Amino acid sequence: MPHQTSGPPRPPGRCLLTGPRARHARRAGRLHPGPPWGSSPLAAVAYYAEIHSGRTSVPAPGTCAGGRSPPGRRGRAPEMPPGKVLQPVLKMKVDELFMCWLSESSTQAVLQDCLQRIKMPGGPEGGGGDSGQPGPPFAAPALACRPRGLDSPGAPSPSSASTALPLGAASSARSGPPVRGPRRSAGTRVVQTRKEQPLPPAASLSIPTFYFPRGRPQDTVNVDASIAKIERTFAQFPHERATMGDMGRVAKACGCPLYWKGPLFCGAGGERTGSVSVHKFVAMWRKMLQSCHDDAAKFVHLLTSPGGNSLAQEDFVPFLQDVVNTHPGLAFLKEASEFHSRYITTVIQRIFYTVNRSWSGRITCAELRRSTFLQNVALLEDEVDINQLTEFFSYEHFYVIYCKFWELDTDHDLLIDAQDLARHNDHAISTKMIDRIFSGAVTRGKKVQKEGKISYADFVWFLISEEDKKTPTSIEYWFRCMDLDGDGVLSMFELEYFYEEQCRRLDSMAIEALPFEDCLCQMLDLVKPQSEGRITLHDLKRCKLASVFFDTFFNIEKYLDHEQREQISLFRDSESEGPELSDWERYAAEEYDILVAEEAVGEPWEDGYEAELSPVDQKLSALRSPLAQRPFFEVPTGLGAVELYEYERGGDDLPPS
């Protein structure tokens, strides 16, 4: 019905006045001194929350809770629009009144009683006002949130309400339906269930150490027994000092392979004084046993400078110089010291080619553990014929590599340019690939490129990669060369870039070239890349015919050789198991036989003309003349350090006799 401007007075306690007006109204008996939320604590909390949320408006001073002015002051104060948020000053007053009420001892006692009833597991599920029992705990806020002005004229005054939990909603004409009671009590049961079943605390786990960069510690190592054995060995030497010649017995006393004697001698500081005392060696060995727990960590510790944790190329020189000086399979090199540096450089490059899988130029303990290098070092003691150790130390392999380099290095300055390298294998490699090799994609070290030329060390990598394209390092080598933009993927554009020159060379040989589209289909079927139209390094390593793929795009001779052979034979060769020779070992053995045969044929000729033989051929032919006048790199005196890429540029190198 329409809002009346006049009517009977509202029940007491429905207005909120402050100041003199409130005192005057209370003296007149028109206002009840109680708060607007009555005496129920939960109703007060709910009322306070709705005031701050803006869902319930507080009457302006001097107005009643229905929007009417109190008797005698009608029209003085306008009615606050419903839903209007309190002004800051009025909010402060409401906060003050609420805090005063909340700080009373009686209010806190009631709140404590309410909380205890809520926590009781057997609390009332619900109930109406007729039962005389308290209702559910969450029913009180719903009652208190209802504006007092909406109560019926016959509603009881808040002053007559008890301080206990509010009864069921049956006393109000605007109460919600009774079915809402059980739904609220269900929520109470859920809360109680969570409290009754707390989650068990997470048990703390002690994770054992799983990363051992210097090897897993061994409990069975008896340091004192090892030291005692070393001291007994030193007692046999004059003044208990060991020279380089005595270090073989010291290495065996330490339980190390024989050819660890060079690193042990240098690790104890013997290269500076020429001998090692027992006290200095024992201190070094005890410290190493405490920090290094496997052979790889010990070997790296002995060769590196103090504080180092990886091996550079120059770190191997003292070790390999001792191998050259003392191994019986290299005794013929004792009088040809000019070739020591050539052989050492070749072995170092082969070590890094096989062991340094990260291409970082430094070998770590982890890379050394994953390789077979230390096993080959141990075999040096048992194998008299060093050519049987084909992975690193074979002199025949060095012979083949150096002779091939000598053939290309026409001016014998130990550097070759792009034109020299293009003559390899009768110009079999395309000029585009030659340019990529000289672009720096695969060259290593600080000074590997010098005026558009590459050194002998880089040629070692090139020749091994060219003759054996099945190893992981060779696949990475040629993948880097073909990846023009360096994005780690061979695109169709890059493949077509290299194949164009192959087509031109085939046309010049009067051979019909396969269209690029057909060749591409064959290569994709061969490699089977995981992503369509993109060939990754992983795809080529997974493919067993990576050599066929590479030769198709930049090696014309081998491409024609693959075309003449049946595809089934290629798969049979790639899937052969057992101790078969690798492509590099097969190539080195064949080339060595050819070079030896050429040397044997050239010896009887005495026609007044001297053929230009390679210096290695001459040295193997009874060392007829002093061949070398300039070192390949600075030849170390004793076990000194060297710089692999520093070359002197004066004089002729190894002039033929």
mmCIF file with all atom_site columns, C-alpha atoms in Angstrom, residues 164-233:
data_model
loop_
_atom_site.group_PDB
_atom_site.id
_atom_site.type_symbol
_atom_site.label_atom_id
_atom_site.label_alt_id
_atom_site.label_comp_id
_atom_site.label_asym_id
_atom_site.label_entity_id
_atom_site.label_seq_id
_atom_site.pdbx_PDB_ins_code
_atom_site.Cartn_x
_atom_site.Cartn_y
_atom_site.Cartn_z
_atom_site.occupancy
_atom_site.B_iso_or_equiv
_atom_site.pdbx_formal_charge
_atom_site.auth_seq_id
_atom_site.auth_comp_id
_atom_site.auth_asym_id
_atom_site.auth_atom_id
_atom_site.pdbx_PDB_model_num
ATOM 1  C CA . ALA A 1 164 ? 20.230  -16.749 23.835  1.00 0.00 ? 164 ALA A CA 1
ATOM 2  C CA . LEU A 1 165 ? 20.497  -17.891 20.242  1.00 0.00 ? 165 LEU A CA 1
ATOM 3  C CA . PRO A 1 166 ? 17.498  -16.670 18.201  1.00 0.00 ? 166 PRO A CA 1
ATOM 4  C CA . LEU A 1 167 ? 14.589  -18.995 17.889  1.00 0.00 ? 167 LEU A CA 1
ATOM 5  C CA . GLY A 1 168 ? 13.176  -20.356 14.689  1.00 0.00 ? 168 GLY A CA 1
ATOM 6  C CA . ALA A 1 169 ? 11.688  -18.002 12.133  1.00 0.00 ? 169 ALA A CA 1
ATOM 7  C CA . ALA A 1 170 ? 8.092   -18.801 13.098  1.00 0.00 ? 170 ALA A CA 1
ATOM 8  C CA . SER A 1 171 ? 7.781   -15.612 15.140  1.00 0.00 ? 171 SER A CA 1
ATOM 9  C CA . SER A 1 172 ? 8.150   -13.423 12.071  1.00 0.00 ? 172 SER A CA 1
ATOM 10 C CA . ALA A 1 173 ? 5.636   -12.989 9.332   1.00 0.00 ? 173 ALA A CA 1
ATOM 11 C CA . ARG A 1 174 ? 8.412   -12.348 6.769   1.00 0.00 ? 174 ARG A CA 1
ATOM 12 C CA . SER A 1 175 ? 10.536  -15.332 7.718   1.00 0.00 ? 175 SER A CA 1
ATOM 13 C CA . GLY A 1 176 ? 11.816  -17.749 5.075   1.00 0.00 ? 176 GLY A CA 1
ATOM 14 C CA . PRO A 1 177 ? 10.160  -21.127 4.561   1.00 0.00 ? 177 PRO A CA 1
ATOM 15 C CA . PRO A 1 178 ? 10.949  -23.809 7.110   1.00 0.00 ? 178 PRO A CA 1
ATOM 16 C CA . VAL A 1 179 ? 12.670  -25.987 4.461   1.00 0.00 ? 179 VAL A CA 1
ATOM 17 C CA . ARG A 1 180 ? 15.734  -23.737 4.576   1.00 0.00 ? 180 ARG A CA 1
ATOM 18 C CA . GLY A 1 181 ? 16.628  -24.998 8.032   1.00 0.00 ? 181 GLY A CA 1
ATOM 19 C CA . PRO A 1 182 ? 17.834  -28.476 7.027   1.00 0.00 ? 182 PRO A CA 1
ATOM 20 C CA . ARG A 1 183 ? 19.895  -27.021 4.164   1.00 0.00 ? 183 ARG A CA 1
ATOM 21 C CA . ARG A 1 184 ? 21.791  -24.811 6.601   1.00 0.00 ? 184 ARG A CA 1
ATOM 22 C CA . SER A 1 185 ? 22.316  -27.682 9.008   1.00 0.00 ? 185 SER A CA 1
ATOM 23 C CA . ALA A 1 186 ? 23.792  -29.736 6.148   1.00 0.00 ? 186 ALA A CA 1
ATOM 24 C CA . GLY A 1 187 ? 26.414  -27.078 5.744   1.00 0.00 ? 187 GLY A CA 1
ATOM 25 C CA . THR A 1 188 ? 27.173  -27.394 9.433   1.00 0.00 ? 188 THR A CA 1
ATOM 26 C CA . ARG A 1 189 ? 27.712  -31.128 9.100   1.00 0.00 ? 189 ARG A CA 1
ATOM 27 C CA . VAL A 1 190 ? 30.249  -30.587 6.290   1.00 0.00 ? 190 VAL A CA 1
ATOM 28 C CA . VAL A 1 191 ? 32.275  -28.219 8.451   1.00 0.00 ? 191 VAL A CA 1
ATOM 29 C CA . GLN A 1 192 ? 32.231  -30.646 11.340  1.00 0.00 ? 192 GLN A CA 1
ATOM 30 C CA . THR A 1 193 ? 33.370  -33.513 9.082   1.00 0.00 ? 193 THR A CA 1
ATOM 31 C CA . ARG A 1 194 ? 36.401  -31.567 7.902   1.00 0.00 ? 194 ARG A CA 1
ATOM 32 C CA . LYS A 1 195 ? 37.380  -30.793 11.467  1.00 0.00 ? 195 LYS A CA 1
ATOM 33 C CA . GLU A 1 196 ? 37.009  -34.395 12.558  1.00 0.00 ? 196 GLU A CA 1
ATOM 34 C CA . GLN A 1 197 ? 39.267  -35.696 9.744   1.00 0.00 ? 197 GLN A CA 1
ATOM 35 C CA . PRO A 1 198 ? 42.332  -33.436 9.496   1.00 0.00 ? 198 PRO A CA 1
ATOM 36 C CA . LEU A 1 199 ? 44.908  -34.238 6.841   1.00 0.00 ? 199 LEU A CA 1
ATOM 37 C CA . PRO A 1 200 ? 47.958  -36.041 8.200   1.00 0.00 ? 200 PRO A CA 1
ATOM 38 C CA . PRO A 1 201 ? 51.139  -33.944 8.205   1.00 0.00 ? 201 PRO A CA 1
ATOM 39 C CA . ALA A 1 202 ? 53.464  -34.581 5.291   1.00 0.00 ? 202 ALA A CA 1
ATOM 40 C CA . ALA A 1 203 ? 56.375  -36.755 6.301   1.00 0.00 ? 203 ALA A CA 1
ATOM 41 C CA . SER A 1 204 ? 59.763  -35.153 5.709   1.00 0.00 ? 204 SER A CA 1
ATOM 42 C CA . LEU A 1 205 ? 61.890  -37.157 3.270   1.00 0.00 ? 205 LEU A CA 1
ATOM 43 C CA . SER A 1 206 ? 65.661  -37.275 3.361   1.00 0.00 ? 206 SER A CA 1
ATOM 44 C CA . ILE A 1 207 ? 66.806  -37.321 -0.280  1.00 0.00 ? 207 ILE A CA 1
ATOM 45 C CA . PRO A 1 208 ? 70.226  -38.942 -0.603  1.00 0.00 ? 208 PRO A CA 1
ATOM 46 C CA . THR A 1 209 ? 72.985  -37.289 -2.627  1.00 0.00 ? 209 THR A CA 1
ATOM 47 C CA . PHE A 1 210 ? 72.763  -38.325 -6.249  1.00 0.00 ? 210 PHE A CA 1
ATOM 48 C CA . TYR A 1 211 ? 75.170  -35.946 -8.023  1.00 0.00 ? 211 TYR A CA 1
ATOM 49 C CA . PHE A 1 212 ? 78.883  -36.685 -7.723  1.00 0.00 ? 212 PHE A CA 1
ATOM 50 C CA . PRO A 1 213 ? 80.862  -34.499 -10.165 1.00 0.00 ? 213 PRO A CA 1
ATOM 51 C CA . ARG A 1 214 ? 84.149  -35.988 -8.945  1.00 0.00 ? 214 ARG A CA 1
ATOM 52 C CA . GLY A 1 215 ? 82.966  -39.563 -8.634  1.00 0.00 ? 215 GLY A CA 1
ATOM 53 C CA . ARG A 1 216 ? 80.975  -41.471 -6.024  1.00 0.00 ? 216 ARG A CA 1
ATOM 54 C CA . PRO A 1 217 ? 82.930  -41.834 -2.760  1.00 0.00 ? 217 PRO A CA 1
ATOM 55 C CA . GLN A 1 218 ? 84.081  -45.380 -2.054  1.00 0.00 ? 218 GLN A CA 1
ATOM 56 C CA . ASP A 1 219 ? 84.008  -46.680 1.498   1.00 0.00 ? 219 ASP A CA 1
ATOM 57 C CA . THR A 1 220 ? 86.458  -49.466 0.678   1.00 0.00 ? 220 THR A CA 1
ATOM 58 C CA . VAL A 1 221 ? 89.402  -47.154 -0.110  1.00 0.00 ? 221 VAL A CA 1
ATOM 59 C CA . ASN A 1 222 ? 92.131  -47.530 2.516   1.00 0.00 ? 222 ASN A CA 1
ATOM 60 C CA . VAL A 1 223 ? 94.090  -44.298 2.256   1.00 0.00 ? 223 VAL A CA 1
ATOM 61 C CA . ASP A 1 224 ? 96.659  -45.223 4.884   1.00 0.00 ? 224 ASP A CA 1
ATOM 62 C CA . ALA A 1 225 ? 97.488  -48.537 3.198   1.00 0.00 ? 225 ALA A CA 1
ATOM 63 C CA . SER A 1 226 ? 97.901  -46.781 -0.167  1.00 0.00 ? 226 SER A CA 1
ATOM 64 C CA . ILE A 1 227 ? 100.189 -44.142 1.367   1.00 0.00 ? 227 ILE A CA 1
ATOM 65 C CA . ALA A 1 228 ? 102.273 -46.808 3.082   1.00 0.00 ? 228 ALA A CA 1
ATOM 66 C CA . LYS A 1 229 ? 102.775 -48.641 -0.212  1.00 0.00 ? 229 LYS A CA 1
ATOM 67 C CA . ILE A 1 230 ? 103.869 -45.415 -1.918  1.00 0.00 ? 230 ILE A CA 1
ATOM 68 C CA . GLU A 1 231 ? 106.345 -44.658 0.879   1.00 0.00 ? 231 GLU A CA 1
ATOM 69 C CA . ARG A 1 232 ? 107.887 -48.130 0.558   1.00 0.00 ? 232 ARG A CA 1
ATOM 70 C CA . THR A 1 233 ? 108.326 -47.520 -3.176  1.00 0.00 ? 233 THR A CA 1
#
